[in-house]
Tab-separated table of C-alpha atoms (C1' of nucleotides) in Angstrom:
chain	number	residue	atom	x	y	z
Y	21	MET	CA	-135.955	-192.631	-162.968
Y	22	THR	CA	-139.389	-194.015	-162.721
Y	23	CYS	CA	-141.559	-192.269	-160.114
Y	24	GLU	CA	-145.380	-192.299	-159.824
Y	25	PRO	CA	-147.139	-188.959	-159.657
Y	26	TRP	CA	-148.739	-188.351	-156.288
Y	27	SER	CA	-151.857	-187.090	-157.752
Y	28	ARG	CA	-152.917	-190.272	-159.600
Y	29	ARG	CA	-152.297	-192.551	-156.489
Y	30	ARG	CA	-154.692	-193.430	-153.715
Y	31	GLN	CA	-152.025	-195.689	-152.279
Y	32	ALA	CA	-150.788	-194.817	-148.924
Y	33	ILE	CA	-147.374	-196.103	-147.611
Y	34	VAL	CA	-147.204	-196.726	-144.061
Y	35	LEU	CA	-144.179	-197.249	-141.827
Y	36	ILE	CA	-144.549	-199.072	-138.574
Y	37	ASP	CA	-141.815	-199.450	-136.164
Y	38	GLY	CA	-141.141	-200.685	-132.567
Y	39	ASN	CA	-140.201	-198.033	-130.035
Y	40	ASN	CA	-137.154	-198.528	-128.408
Y	41	PHE	CA	-137.346	-202.097	-129.606
Y	42	TYR	CA	-134.648	-204.101	-127.809
Y	43	ALA	CA	-135.568	-202.282	-124.544
Y	44	SER	CA	-139.258	-203.000	-125.177
Y	45	CYS	CA	-138.497	-206.597	-125.807
Y	46	GLU	CA	-136.675	-206.884	-122.606
Y	47	ALA	CA	-139.700	-205.441	-120.780
Y	48	VAL	CA	-142.092	-207.820	-122.272
Y	49	LEU	CA	-140.012	-210.691	-120.828
Y	50	ASP	CA	-139.744	-209.314	-117.447
Y	51	PRO	CA	-142.753	-206.806	-116.842
Y	52	ALA	CA	-141.235	-205.834	-113.403
Y	53	VAL	CA	-138.807	-203.393	-115.368
Y	54	LEU	CA	-141.773	-201.601	-117.067
Y	55	GLY	CA	-141.675	-197.902	-116.140
Y	56	ARG	CA	-138.005	-198.030	-114.997
Y	57	PRO	CA	-135.123	-196.824	-116.937
Y	58	LEU	CA	-133.449	-199.779	-118.932
Y	59	VAL	CA	-130.669	-199.927	-121.552
Y	60	VAL	CA	-129.563	-202.566	-123.837
Y	61	LEU	CA	-125.814	-202.916	-124.611
Y	62	SER	CA	-124.144	-204.028	-127.792
Y	63	ASN	CA	-122.115	-207.186	-128.267
Y	64	ASN	CA	-119.210	-207.531	-125.789
Y	65	ASP	CA	-121.267	-205.257	-123.510
Y	66	GLY	CA	-119.682	-202.418	-125.459
Y	67	CYS	CA	-122.007	-199.613	-126.135
Y	68	ILE	CA	-125.588	-198.540	-125.352
Y	69	VAL	CA	-127.832	-199.522	-128.173
Y	70	SER	CA	-131.312	-199.035	-127.030
Y	71	ARG	CA	-132.881	-197.167	-124.095
Y	72	SER	CA	-136.421	-197.197	-122.521
Y	73	ALA	CA	-138.087	-193.751	-122.665
Y	74	GLU	CA	-137.413	-193.527	-118.966
Y	75	ALA	CA	-133.472	-193.852	-119.659
Y	76	ARG	CA	-133.799	-191.469	-122.421
Y	77	ALA	CA	-135.213	-189.067	-120.028
Y	78	LEU	CA	-132.348	-189.367	-117.865
Y	79	GLY	CA	-129.982	-187.992	-120.852
Y	80	ILE	CA	-128.391	-191.423	-121.539
Y	81	ARG	CA	-127.019	-191.209	-125.063
Y	82	MET	CA	-127.322	-193.745	-127.778
Y	83	GLY	CA	-123.968	-195.304	-128.697
Y	84	GLN	CA	-122.432	-194.312	-125.501
Y	85	PRO	CA	-119.474	-196.644	-124.279
Y	86	TYR	CA	-120.767	-198.617	-121.382
Y	87	PHE	CA	-117.680	-198.375	-119.230
Y	88	GLN	CA	-117.958	-194.685	-119.319
Y	89	VAL	CA	-121.266	-194.424	-117.672
Y	90	ARG	CA	-121.596	-197.682	-115.721
Y	91	ARG	CA	-121.282	-196.010	-112.349
Y	92	GLU	CA	-123.756	-193.402	-113.184
Y	93	LEU	CA	-126.109	-195.931	-114.192
Y	94	GLU	CA	-125.580	-197.994	-111.056
Y	95	ARG	CA	-126.242	-194.915	-109.129
Y	96	GLN	CA	-129.563	-194.114	-111.003
Y	97	GLY	CA	-130.778	-197.474	-110.651
Y	98	VAL	CA	-130.880	-198.056	-114.255
Y	99	VAL	CA	-131.483	-201.683	-115.432
Y	100	VAL	CA	-128.850	-202.914	-117.663
Y	101	ARG	CA	-129.223	-205.933	-120.101
Y	102	SER	CA	-126.664	-207.460	-122.733
Y	103	SER	CA	-127.997	-208.082	-126.295
Y	104	ASN	CA	-130.236	-210.880	-126.563
Y	105	TYR	CA	-130.723	-211.377	-130.177
Y	106	ALA	CA	-132.471	-214.643	-129.934
Y	107	LEU	CA	-135.245	-212.888	-128.297
Y	108	TYR	CA	-135.538	-209.800	-130.342
Y	109	ALA	CA	-135.468	-211.899	-133.628
Y	110	ASP	CA	-138.222	-213.920	-132.182
Y	111	MET	CA	-140.264	-210.926	-131.225
Y	112	SER	CA	-139.619	-209.490	-134.561
Y	113	GLN	CA	-141.034	-212.470	-136.299
Y	114	ARG	CA	-144.089	-212.238	-134.077
Y	115	LEU	CA	-144.576	-208.495	-134.908
Y	116	MET	CA	-144.253	-208.984	-138.724
Y	117	ALA	CA	-146.924	-211.777	-138.567
Y	118	THR	CA	-149.148	-209.481	-136.476
Y	119	LEU	CA	-148.812	-206.595	-138.982
Y	120	GLU	CA	-149.308	-208.625	-142.067
Y	121	PRO	CA	-153.195	-208.942	-142.145
Y	122	TRP	CA	-153.380	-205.076	-141.654
Y	123	VAL	CA	-151.922	-204.033	-145.071
Y	124	GLU	CA	-152.209	-205.218	-148.694
Y	125	ALA	CA	-148.576	-205.563	-148.928
Y	126	LEU	CA	-145.477	-205.655	-146.379
Y	127	GLU	CA	-141.895	-205.136	-146.497
Y	128	ILE	CA	-139.843	-206.301	-143.752
Y	129	TYR	CA	-137.150	-203.559	-143.648
Y	130	SER	CA	-135.280	-204.261	-140.498
Y	131	ILE	CA	-135.505	-206.154	-137.258
Y	132	ASP	CA	-138.210	-203.594	-135.850
Y	133	GLU	CA	-139.559	-201.917	-138.956
Y	134	ALA	CA	-141.917	-202.555	-141.863
Y	135	PHE	CA	-143.352	-200.721	-144.856
Y	136	GLY	CA	-146.914	-201.441	-145.702
Y	137	GLN	CA	-149.117	-200.240	-148.512
Y	138	LEU	CA	-152.935	-199.720	-148.240
Y	139	SER	CA	-155.388	-197.899	-150.163
Y	140	ARG	CA	-156.566	-194.425	-148.848
Y	141	PRO	CA	-160.277	-194.062	-148.664
Y	142	ALA	CA	-161.884	-192.276	-151.817
Y	143	ASP	CA	-162.655	-189.131	-149.862
Y	144	GLN	CA	-158.907	-188.970	-148.836
Y	145	ARG	CA	-159.918	-189.171	-145.342
Y	146	SER	CA	-157.191	-189.568	-142.726
Y	147	LEU	CA	-155.928	-193.075	-141.665
Y	148	HIS	CA	-155.228	-191.869	-138.280
Y	149	ASP	CA	-158.044	-194.109	-136.693
Y	150	TRP	CA	-156.897	-196.923	-138.707
Y	151	GLY	CA	-153.234	-196.474	-137.277
Y	152	ARG	CA	-154.607	-196.111	-133.629
Y	153	GLN	CA	-156.406	-199.345	-133.805
Y	154	LEU	CA	-153.293	-201.013	-135.142
Y	155	ARG	CA	-151.241	-199.660	-132.417
Y	156	HIS	CA	-153.801	-201.015	-129.917
Y	157	HIS	CA	-154.005	-204.408	-131.466
Y	158	VAL	CA	-150.034	-204.870	-131.528
Y	159	LEU	CA	-149.856	-203.678	-127.774
Y	160	CYS	CA	-152.509	-206.082	-126.921
Y	161	GLN	CA	-151.055	-209.156	-128.816
Y	162	LEU	CA	-147.287	-208.742	-128.170
Y	163	GLY	CA	-146.809	-206.133	-125.456
Y	164	LEU	CA	-145.003	-203.995	-127.748
Y	165	PRO	CA	-145.527	-200.221	-128.309
Y	166	VAL	CA	-145.093	-199.064	-132.030
Y	167	ALA	CA	-145.216	-195.938	-133.888
Y	168	VAL	CA	-147.176	-195.430	-137.259
Y	169	GLY	CA	-146.194	-192.819	-140.044
Y	170	ILE	CA	-148.310	-192.512	-143.231
Y	171	GLY	CA	-147.400	-190.656	-146.436
Y	172	SER	CA	-147.419	-191.183	-150.015
Y	173	SER	CA	-143.730	-192.391	-150.468
Y	174	LYS	CA	-141.480	-194.265	-148.120
Y	175	VAL	CA	-139.537	-191.335	-147.290
Y	176	LEU	CA	-142.555	-189.463	-146.418
Y	177	ALA	CA	-143.825	-192.434	-144.402
Y	178	LYS	CA	-140.587	-192.339	-142.514
Y	179	LEU	CA	-140.924	-188.595	-141.844
Y	180	ALA	CA	-144.383	-189.159	-140.551
Y	181	ASN	CA	-143.234	-191.836	-138.274
Y	182	ARG	CA	-140.707	-189.460	-136.780
Y	183	LEU	CA	-143.415	-186.981	-136.369
Y	184	ALA	CA	-145.650	-189.726	-134.590
Y	185	LYS	CA	-143.002	-189.928	-132.001
Y	186	THR	CA	-141.976	-186.188	-131.551
Y	187	THR	CA	-145.402	-184.408	-132.013
Y	188	ALA	CA	-147.119	-184.449	-128.536
Y	189	SER	CA	-150.632	-184.363	-129.986
Y	190	ALA	CA	-149.883	-187.397	-132.375
Y	191	THR	CA	-150.016	-190.129	-129.880
Y	192	GLY	CA	-148.019	-192.467	-131.882
Y	193	VAL	CA	-149.764	-192.076	-135.366
Y	194	PHE	CA	-149.099	-189.467	-137.877
Y	195	ASP	CA	-150.690	-189.276	-141.435
Y	196	LEU	CA	-148.987	-186.765	-143.661
Y	197	GLY	CA	-150.871	-187.816	-146.731
Y	198	SER	CA	-154.133	-186.434	-145.665
Y	199	MET	CA	-153.011	-182.878	-144.724
Y	200	ASP	CA	-153.920	-179.610	-146.392
Y	201	ASP	CA	-150.557	-177.966	-145.571
Y	202	PRO	CA	-147.959	-180.468	-144.631
Y	203	ASP	CA	-145.186	-177.916	-145.074
Y	204	PRO	CA	-144.896	-176.710	-141.523
Y	205	HIS	CA	-144.406	-180.363	-140.305
Y	206	LEU	CA	-141.709	-180.886	-143.009
Y	207	ALA	CA	-140.012	-177.810	-141.863
Y	208	ALA	CA	-139.992	-179.083	-138.381
Y	209	VAL	CA	-137.775	-182.051	-139.392
Y	210	ALA	CA	-134.069	-181.311	-139.176
Y	211	ILE	CA	-131.978	-182.237	-142.214
Y	212	GLU	CA	-129.998	-184.867	-140.096
Y	213	ASP	CA	-133.100	-186.489	-139.464
Y	214	VAL	CA	-134.318	-187.271	-143.103
Y	215	TRP	CA	-133.752	-190.807	-143.973
Y	216	GLY	CA	-130.866	-191.082	-146.327
Y	217	MET	CA	-128.947	-187.819	-145.063
Y	218	GLY	CA	-126.205	-188.950	-143.099
Y	219	ARG	CA	-123.490	-187.004	-141.563
Y	220	GLN	CA	-121.577	-185.943	-144.687
Y	221	LEU	CA	-124.593	-184.842	-146.618
Y	222	SER	CA	-126.296	-183.107	-143.806
Y	223	ARG	CA	-123.172	-180.911	-143.258
Y	224	TRP	CA	-123.061	-180.238	-146.837
Y	225	CYS	CA	-126.704	-179.176	-146.798
Y	226	ARG	CA	-126.349	-177.093	-143.789
Y	227	LEU	CA	-123.413	-175.170	-145.371
Y	228	ARG	CA	-125.843	-174.235	-148.103
Y	229	GLY	CA	-128.553	-173.160	-145.734
Y	230	VAL	CA	-130.725	-176.059	-146.404
Y	231	ALA	CA	-131.542	-177.049	-142.719
Y	232	ASP	CA	-134.830	-179.062	-142.830
Y	233	ALA	CA	-136.749	-181.638	-144.925
Y	234	LYS	CA	-138.963	-178.703	-146.439
Y	235	ALA	CA	-135.803	-176.876	-147.540
Y	236	LEU	CA	-134.226	-180.041	-149.059
Y	237	ARG	CA	-137.539	-180.715	-151.041
Y	238	ASP	CA	-137.441	-177.289	-152.407
Y	239	MET	CA	-133.688	-176.879	-153.203
Y	240	PRO	CA	-132.514	-176.935	-156.934
Y	241	SER	CA	-132.219	-180.513	-158.114
Y	242	GLY	CA	-129.229	-180.031	-160.233
Y	243	GLU	CA	-127.204	-179.007	-157.347
Y	244	LEU	CA	-128.277	-181.877	-155.266
Y	245	ARG	CA	-127.647	-184.449	-158.245
Y	246	ARG	CA	-124.209	-183.091	-158.618
Y	247	ARG	CA	-123.029	-183.691	-154.945
Y	248	CYS	CA	-125.530	-186.691	-153.970
Y	249	GLY	CA	-125.833	-188.309	-157.272
Y	250	VAL	CA	-129.126	-190.181	-158.018
Y	251	VAL	CA	-129.313	-191.220	-154.323
Y	252	GLY	CA	-130.238	-187.568	-153.504
Y	253	LEU	CA	-132.172	-186.884	-156.350
Y	254	ARG	CA	-134.407	-189.901	-155.687
Y	255	LEU	CA	-134.776	-188.650	-151.974
Y	256	GLN	CA	-135.930	-185.389	-153.184
Y	257	GLN	CA	-138.509	-186.775	-155.578
Y	258	GLU	CA	-139.850	-188.896	-152.760
Y	259	LEU	CA	-140.177	-185.751	-150.402
Y	260	ARG	CA	-142.203	-184.143	-153.263
Y	261	GLY	CA	-144.555	-187.118	-153.027
Y	262	MET	CA	-143.494	-189.154	-156.047
Y	263	ALA	CA	-142.967	-192.767	-154.907
Y	264	CYS	CA	-139.477	-193.663	-156.471
Y	265	LEU	CA	-138.554	-196.360	-154.107
Y	266	PRO	CA	-140.754	-199.531	-154.559
Y	267	LEU	CA	-142.070	-201.826	-151.692
Y	268	GLU	CA	-139.783	-204.896	-151.803
Y	269	THR	CA	-142.059	-207.662	-150.465
Y	270	LEU	CA	-139.663	-210.460	-151.378
Y	271	PRO	CA	-136.198	-210.251	-149.669
Y	272	ALA	CA	-133.591	-210.008	-152.226
Y	273	ALA	CA	-130.876	-212.653	-152.302
Y	274	LYS	CA	-128.038	-211.334	-150.307
Y	275	ARG	CA	-124.828	-210.464	-152.234
Y	276	GLU	CA	-122.424	-210.946	-149.203
Y	277	THR	CA	-122.791	-212.340	-145.762
Y	278	CYS	CA	-120.515	-211.340	-143.032
Y	279	VAL	CA	-119.664	-212.516	-139.540
Y	280	SER	CA	-117.269	-210.423	-137.389
Y	281	ARG	CA	-116.829	-209.750	-133.721
Y	282	SER	CA	-114.661	-207.799	-131.459
Y	283	PHE	CA	-112.703	-209.993	-128.816
Y	284	SER	CA	-113.303	-209.434	-125.045
Y	285	GLN	CA	-109.621	-209.224	-124.798
Y	286	PRO	CA	-106.759	-208.657	-127.291
Y	287	ILE	CA	-105.399	-211.778	-129.173
Y	288	THR	CA	-101.800	-212.044	-129.437
Y	289	SER	CA	-101.283	-215.655	-130.679
Y	290	GLN	CA	-101.595	-217.010	-134.122
Y	291	SER	CA	-103.444	-220.185	-132.636
Y	292	GLU	CA	-106.192	-217.895	-131.002
Y	293	LEU	CA	-106.774	-215.980	-134.141
Y	294	ARG	CA	-107.077	-219.177	-135.986
Y	295	GLU	CA	-109.720	-220.378	-133.679
Y	296	ALA	CA	-111.699	-217.155	-133.714
Y	297	VAL	CA	-111.610	-217.055	-137.628
Y	298	ALA	CA	-112.728	-220.715	-137.697
Y	299	THR	CA	-115.608	-219.883	-135.359
Y	300	TYR	CA	-116.880	-216.968	-137.431
Y	301	LEU	CA	-116.416	-219.109	-140.564
Y	302	SER	CA	-118.496	-221.880	-139.148
Y	303	ARG	CA	-121.233	-219.269	-138.285
Y	304	ALA	CA	-120.928	-217.869	-141.896
Y	305	ALA	CA	-121.299	-221.191	-143.287
Y	306	GLU	CA	-124.384	-221.856	-141.480
Y	307	LYS	CA	-125.816	-218.482	-142.573
Y	308	LEU	CA	-124.989	-219.603	-146.186
Y	309	ARG	CA	-126.920	-222.969	-145.726
Y	310	ARG	CA	-129.822	-221.130	-144.293
Y	311	GLN	CA	-129.970	-218.743	-147.111
Y	312	GLN	CA	-129.503	-221.548	-149.663
Y	313	GLN	CA	-126.339	-219.952	-151.131
Y	314	ARG	CA	-122.770	-220.833	-151.806
Y	315	ALA	CA	-119.695	-218.467	-151.564
Y	316	GLY	CA	-117.273	-218.160	-154.348
Y	317	ALA	CA	-114.743	-216.162	-152.424
Y	318	ILE	CA	-113.795	-215.515	-148.752
Y	319	THR	CA	-112.265	-212.450	-147.251
Y	320	VAL	CA	-110.830	-212.602	-143.737
Y	321	PHE	CA	-110.000	-209.231	-142.164
Y	322	VAL	CA	-108.344	-208.405	-138.757
Y	323	ARG	CA	-107.772	-205.181	-136.924
Y	324	SER	CA	-106.070	-203.687	-133.775
Y	325	ASN	CA	-107.881	-201.415	-131.208
Y	326	PRO	CA	-108.442	-198.133	-132.896
Y	327	PHE	CA	-109.125	-196.389	-129.465
Y	328	ASN	CA	-105.956	-197.022	-127.406
Y	329	GLY	CA	-103.572	-194.640	-129.047
Y	330	THR	CA	-101.094	-197.298	-130.367
Y	331	SER	CA	-100.540	-197.396	-134.264
Y	332	PHE	CA	-103.549	-198.971	-135.881
Y	333	TYR	CA	-103.117	-202.091	-137.785
Y	334	SER	CA	-105.845	-203.377	-140.306
Y	335	ASN	CA	-105.332	-205.919	-142.956
Y	336	SER	CA	-107.386	-208.338	-145.183
Y	337	ALA	CA	-106.847	-211.171	-147.476
Y	338	THR	CA	-108.956	-212.897	-149.977
Y	339	VAL	CA	-109.187	-216.404	-151.465
Y	340	SER	CA	-111.221	-217.675	-154.573
Y	341	LEU	CA	-112.805	-221.004	-154.294
Y	342	PRO	CA	-112.424	-223.103	-157.484
Y	343	LEU	CA	-116.103	-224.161	-156.871
Y	344	ALA	CA	-118.510	-222.142	-154.857
Y	345	SER	CA	-119.442	-223.965	-151.494
Y	346	ASN	CA	-121.264	-223.840	-148.210
Y	347	ASP	CA	-119.605	-226.993	-146.807
Y	348	THR	CA	-117.884	-225.681	-143.464
Y	349	ALA	CA	-114.885	-228.070	-143.996
Y	350	VAL	CA	-114.319	-226.923	-147.687
Y	351	LEU	CA	-114.525	-223.191	-146.450
Y	352	LEU	CA	-112.172	-223.723	-143.515
Y	353	GLN	CA	-109.594	-225.445	-145.624
Y	354	ALA	CA	-109.644	-222.571	-148.126
Y	355	ALA	CA	-109.640	-219.782	-145.543
Y	356	LEU	CA	-107.514	-220.769	-142.652
Y	357	PRO	CA	-104.204	-220.345	-144.487
Y	358	LEU	CA	-105.027	-216.807	-144.604
Y	359	VAL	CA	-104.527	-216.456	-140.843
Y	360	ALA	CA	-100.817	-217.089	-141.165
Y	361	VAL	CA	-100.746	-214.133	-143.638
Y	362	LEU	CA	-102.728	-211.660	-141.553
Y	363	PHE	CA	-101.055	-212.415	-138.010
Y	364	SER	CA	-98.426	-210.270	-136.696
Y	365	PRO	CA	-96.883	-211.148	-133.515
Y	366	HIS	CA	-96.413	-207.613	-132.450
Y	367	LYS	CA	-99.847	-206.393	-133.152
Y	368	PRO	CA	-102.471	-207.425	-130.580
Y	369	LEU	CA	-105.762	-207.861	-132.473
Y	370	HIS	CA	-109.162	-206.364	-131.293
Y	371	LYS	CA	-111.533	-207.590	-133.974
Y	372	ALA	CA	-111.599	-210.194	-136.843
Y	373	GLY	CA	-114.127	-211.147	-139.362
Y	374	VAL	CA	-115.133	-213.104	-142.511
Y	375	LEU	CA	-116.789	-212.154	-145.544
Y	376	MET	CA	-118.554	-214.548	-147.652
Y	377	GLN	CA	-118.599	-213.070	-151.226
Y	378	GLN	CA	-119.696	-213.876	-154.853
Y	379	LEU	CA	-122.530	-215.593	-153.609
Y	380	GLN	CA	-124.764	-217.761	-155.719
Y	381	GLY	CA	-127.916	-219.815	-155.376
Y	382	GLU	CA	-127.693	-223.529	-154.430
Y	383	GLU	CA	-129.320	-224.586	-157.645
Y	384	THR	CA	-126.489	-223.673	-159.740
Y	385	LEU	CA	-124.490	-226.679	-158.452
Y	386	GLN	CA	-126.470	-229.199	-160.037
Y	387	HIS	CA	-125.598	-227.941	-163.365
Y	388	ASN	CA	-121.957	-227.891	-162.632
Y	389	LEU	CA	-119.851	-230.953	-163.900
Y	390	LEU	CA	-116.698	-230.168	-162.171
Y	391	LEU	CA	-117.975	-231.341	-158.779
Y	392	PRO	CA	-114.859	-232.135	-156.470
Y	393	LEU	CA	-116.524	-235.236	-155.167
Y	394	PRO	CA	-118.761	-237.800	-156.706
Y	395	LEU	CA	-122.460	-237.083	-156.665
Y	396	GLU	CA	-123.199	-239.624	-153.875
Y	397	GLN	CA	-120.611	-238.218	-151.660
Y	398	GLN	CA	-121.717	-234.752	-152.200
Y	399	HIS	CA	-125.287	-235.584	-151.102
Y	400	ARG	CA	-123.805	-237.242	-147.923
Y	401	ARG	CA	-121.843	-234.053	-147.264
Y	402	THR	CA	-124.854	-231.970	-147.607
Y	403	ALA	CA	-126.826	-234.304	-145.427
Y	404	LEU	CA	-124.150	-233.970	-142.773
Y	405	MET	CA	-124.385	-230.204	-142.890
Y	406	ALA	CA	-128.197	-230.321	-142.540
Y	407	THR	CA	-127.792	-232.549	-139.432
Y	408	ILE	CA	-125.344	-230.303	-137.709
Y	409	ASP	CA	-127.605	-227.395	-138.454
Y	410	GLN	CA	-130.418	-229.066	-137.057
Y	411	LEU	CA	-128.569	-230.196	-133.872
Y	412	ASN	CA	-127.311	-226.564	-133.365
Y	413	ARG	CA	-130.788	-225.172	-133.832
Y	414	HIS	CA	-132.374	-227.448	-131.475
Y	415	TYR	CA	-129.900	-227.808	-128.663
Y	416	GLY	CA	-128.347	-224.324	-128.978
Y	417	SER	CA	-125.662	-222.841	-131.115
Y	418	GLY	CA	-122.182	-224.394	-130.733
Y	419	THR	CA	-123.691	-227.938	-129.611
Y	420	VAL	CA	-121.770	-229.372	-132.655
Y	421	GLN	CA	-118.588	-227.572	-133.566
Y	422	TRP	CA	-115.461	-227.883	-135.550
Y	423	ALA	CA	-112.252	-228.836	-133.760
Y	424	ALA	CA	-110.659	-225.787	-135.391
Y	425	ALA	CA	-112.857	-223.548	-133.501
Y	426	GLY	CA	-111.332	-224.470	-130.230
Y	427	LEU	CA	-112.622	-224.969	-126.845
Y	428	GLN	CA	-110.446	-222.734	-124.523
Y	429	THR	CA	-111.694	-219.354	-125.955
Y	430	PRO	CA	-110.843	-216.333	-123.626
Y	431	TRP	CA	-111.440	-214.026	-126.397
Y	432	ARG	CA	-115.209	-215.014	-126.867
Y	433	MET	CA	-117.742	-212.276	-126.517
Y	434	ARG	CA	-118.669	-210.964	-123.124
Y	435	ARG	CA	-122.713	-210.960	-122.267
Y	436	SER	CA	-122.767	-210.510	-118.318
Y	437	ARG	CA	-126.350	-209.311	-118.217
Y	438	LEU	CA	-128.159	-211.610	-120.479
Y	439	SER	CA	-131.930	-212.063	-120.104
Y	440	GLY	CA	-133.494	-215.473	-120.601
Y	441	ALA	CA	-134.869	-217.269	-123.695
Y	442	ALA	CA	-138.441	-217.280	-122.787
Y	443	THR	CA	-139.862	-217.002	-126.154
Y	444	THR	CA	-137.671	-219.674	-127.886
Y	445	ARG	CA	-136.876	-222.361	-125.290
Y	446	LEU	CA	-139.389	-224.434	-123.611
Y	447	ASP	CA	-137.224	-224.843	-120.628
Y	448	ALA	CA	-137.125	-221.083	-120.193
Y	449	ILE	CA	-140.873	-220.228	-120.181
Y	450	PRO	CA	-141.851	-218.039	-117.161
Y	451	VAL	CA	-144.034	-219.662	-114.653
Y	452	VAL	CA	-147.165	-217.778	-113.331
Y	453	ARG	CA	-148.257	-218.662	-109.901
Y	454	ALA	CA	-151.351	-217.660	-108.591
A	17	DT	C1'	-109.658	-202.923	-117.952
A	18	DC	C1'	-113.864	-201.858	-120.680
A	19	DT	C1'	-115.785	-198.097	-127.444
A	20	DG	C1'	-121.164	-203.313	-131.780
A	21	DG	C1'	-122.285	-205.864	-135.901
A	22	DG	C1'	-124.363	-206.600	-140.499
A	23	DG	C1'	-125.728	-204.959	-144.535
A	24	DT	C1'	-126.616	-202.075	-149.405
A	25	DC	C1'	-125.907	-198.856	-153.119
A	26	DC	C1'	-123.096	-195.803	-156.061
A	27	DT	C1'	-119.314	-193.725	-158.062
A	28	DA	C1'	-114.712	-193.328	-159.754
A	29	DG	C1'	-110.863	-195.148	-161.916
A	30	DG	C1'	-108.054	-198.838	-163.832
A	31	DA	C1'	-107.509	-202.804	-166.834
A	32	DC	C1'	-108.675	-204.496	-171.067
A	33	DC	C1'	-110.686	-204.950	-175.568
A	34	DC	C1'	-111.872	-203.895	-180.392
O	26	DT	C1'	-94.341	-183.193	-181.031
O	27	DC	C1'	-98.392	-185.322	-182.358
O	28	DT	C1'	-100.776	-190.123	-179.495
O	29	DG	C1'	-108.930	-192.298	-180.570
O	30	DG	C1'	-113.241	-193.557	-178.905
O	31	DG	C1'	-116.136	-196.414	-176.725
O	32	DG	C1'	-117.438	-200.087	-174.258
O	33	DT	C1'	-117.411	-203.520	-170.445
O	34	DC	C1'	-115.897	-205.307	-166.121
O	35	DC	C1'	-113.931	-205.300	-161.644
O	36	DT	C1'	-112.610	-203.141	-157.241
O	37	DA	C1'	-111.991	-199.916	-153.604
O	38	DG	C1'	-113.820	-196.668	-151.095
O	39	DG	C1'	-117.541	-193.461	-149.545
O	40	DA	C1'	-121.913	-192.936	-147.824
O	41	DC	C1'	-125.682	-194.460	-145.903
O	42	DC	C1'	-129.182	-197.776	-143.204
O	43	DC	C1'	-130.810	-200.328	-138.766
DNA sequence: TCTGGGGTCCTAGGACCC
DNA sequence: TCTGGGGTCCTAGGACCC
């Protein structure tokens, strides 16, 4: 394991993330909801996945099924929105572009989070003021509130970010790296809230009396290694101020790509399942082309409803392609026969998905002499796919689709409370009247 | 009636080889 | 009854993340 000793580093790692990101994006689009409790629902309007500060204050829980609290939300006047991923992805791009000039290197970690690297001033002065200016800038540019955590490793930056949100005096910025004695702050973070400690590992720690970040940092390494492997060991080193997790400024090529959805109502016929799988597969093929990758194998999986008490059914099947491809027609031909294998007439299905596996870069094709089509035809197929992708990007997803994906699709996702596309479609731009 | 979706990394164990 | 040792590759499953 290669870790850099903290003492030799002047580098600071910063973690910037959007507060209640989806809920905040909705408020940017519709300022009338600012200050009101608002929640955003998952796909199919299933669960609550984001809450405004006001909704949180009402005690609404993350991940709560919507149908259980719907009445209560109505009673309390909570604004409810379906997920609008086009909006969040666009706001995310704007956020990352805004952050870029503020750091020496930026790693986009998730839709609402980025790690940054910057040099600490020679006198080890706090970066608190820098953080406050950054917050102010983002708020002015995008209307999004962010929190800024600073430390000497990613794990410490994450921890500081949490402290930035939970410490009343922090006002959204926390610099662990410039403190004389950070221990009381580490001790204030529960073990469950340490990045990398999930339910299982936290429970194991608790049983050993390790209840907070400081205790985890100071527990015997050997014991941690035996239970948590190198992952646990790295985590501990990071807590000790040794940067083990490098900043990944270039996104790594994906190893697999998945498209899956729950159905808005159970699927009971093979033809419907076929249409659903074809739909997801077309989306996955689009993703592959955008990522400039081809799949060498496809797995299709199905499952019944795990919640309704009937016997749970889950199954999957995999097919290998003789030659890796991202041509929708080729992938459909290979994968659709799996539907007959997975479908069972007496098992209503709740969810299905496709996994694109054994991904490889597009450039490898040129070196392959076993092309299924003459080179010229191959080029025409590529051009066709590119045209379809362009049409769907420009006129909206699903403008051009394969017949196998079907037109009558009662199982399709429910999104009853969707906000508009003000940042990505010209015809949806809000109009300001004087 | 109604309970999300999309990833990564690591490890253990089996198959296979010399 | 005794039944090697070491390596690679692959896969399934667990655990975690947002």
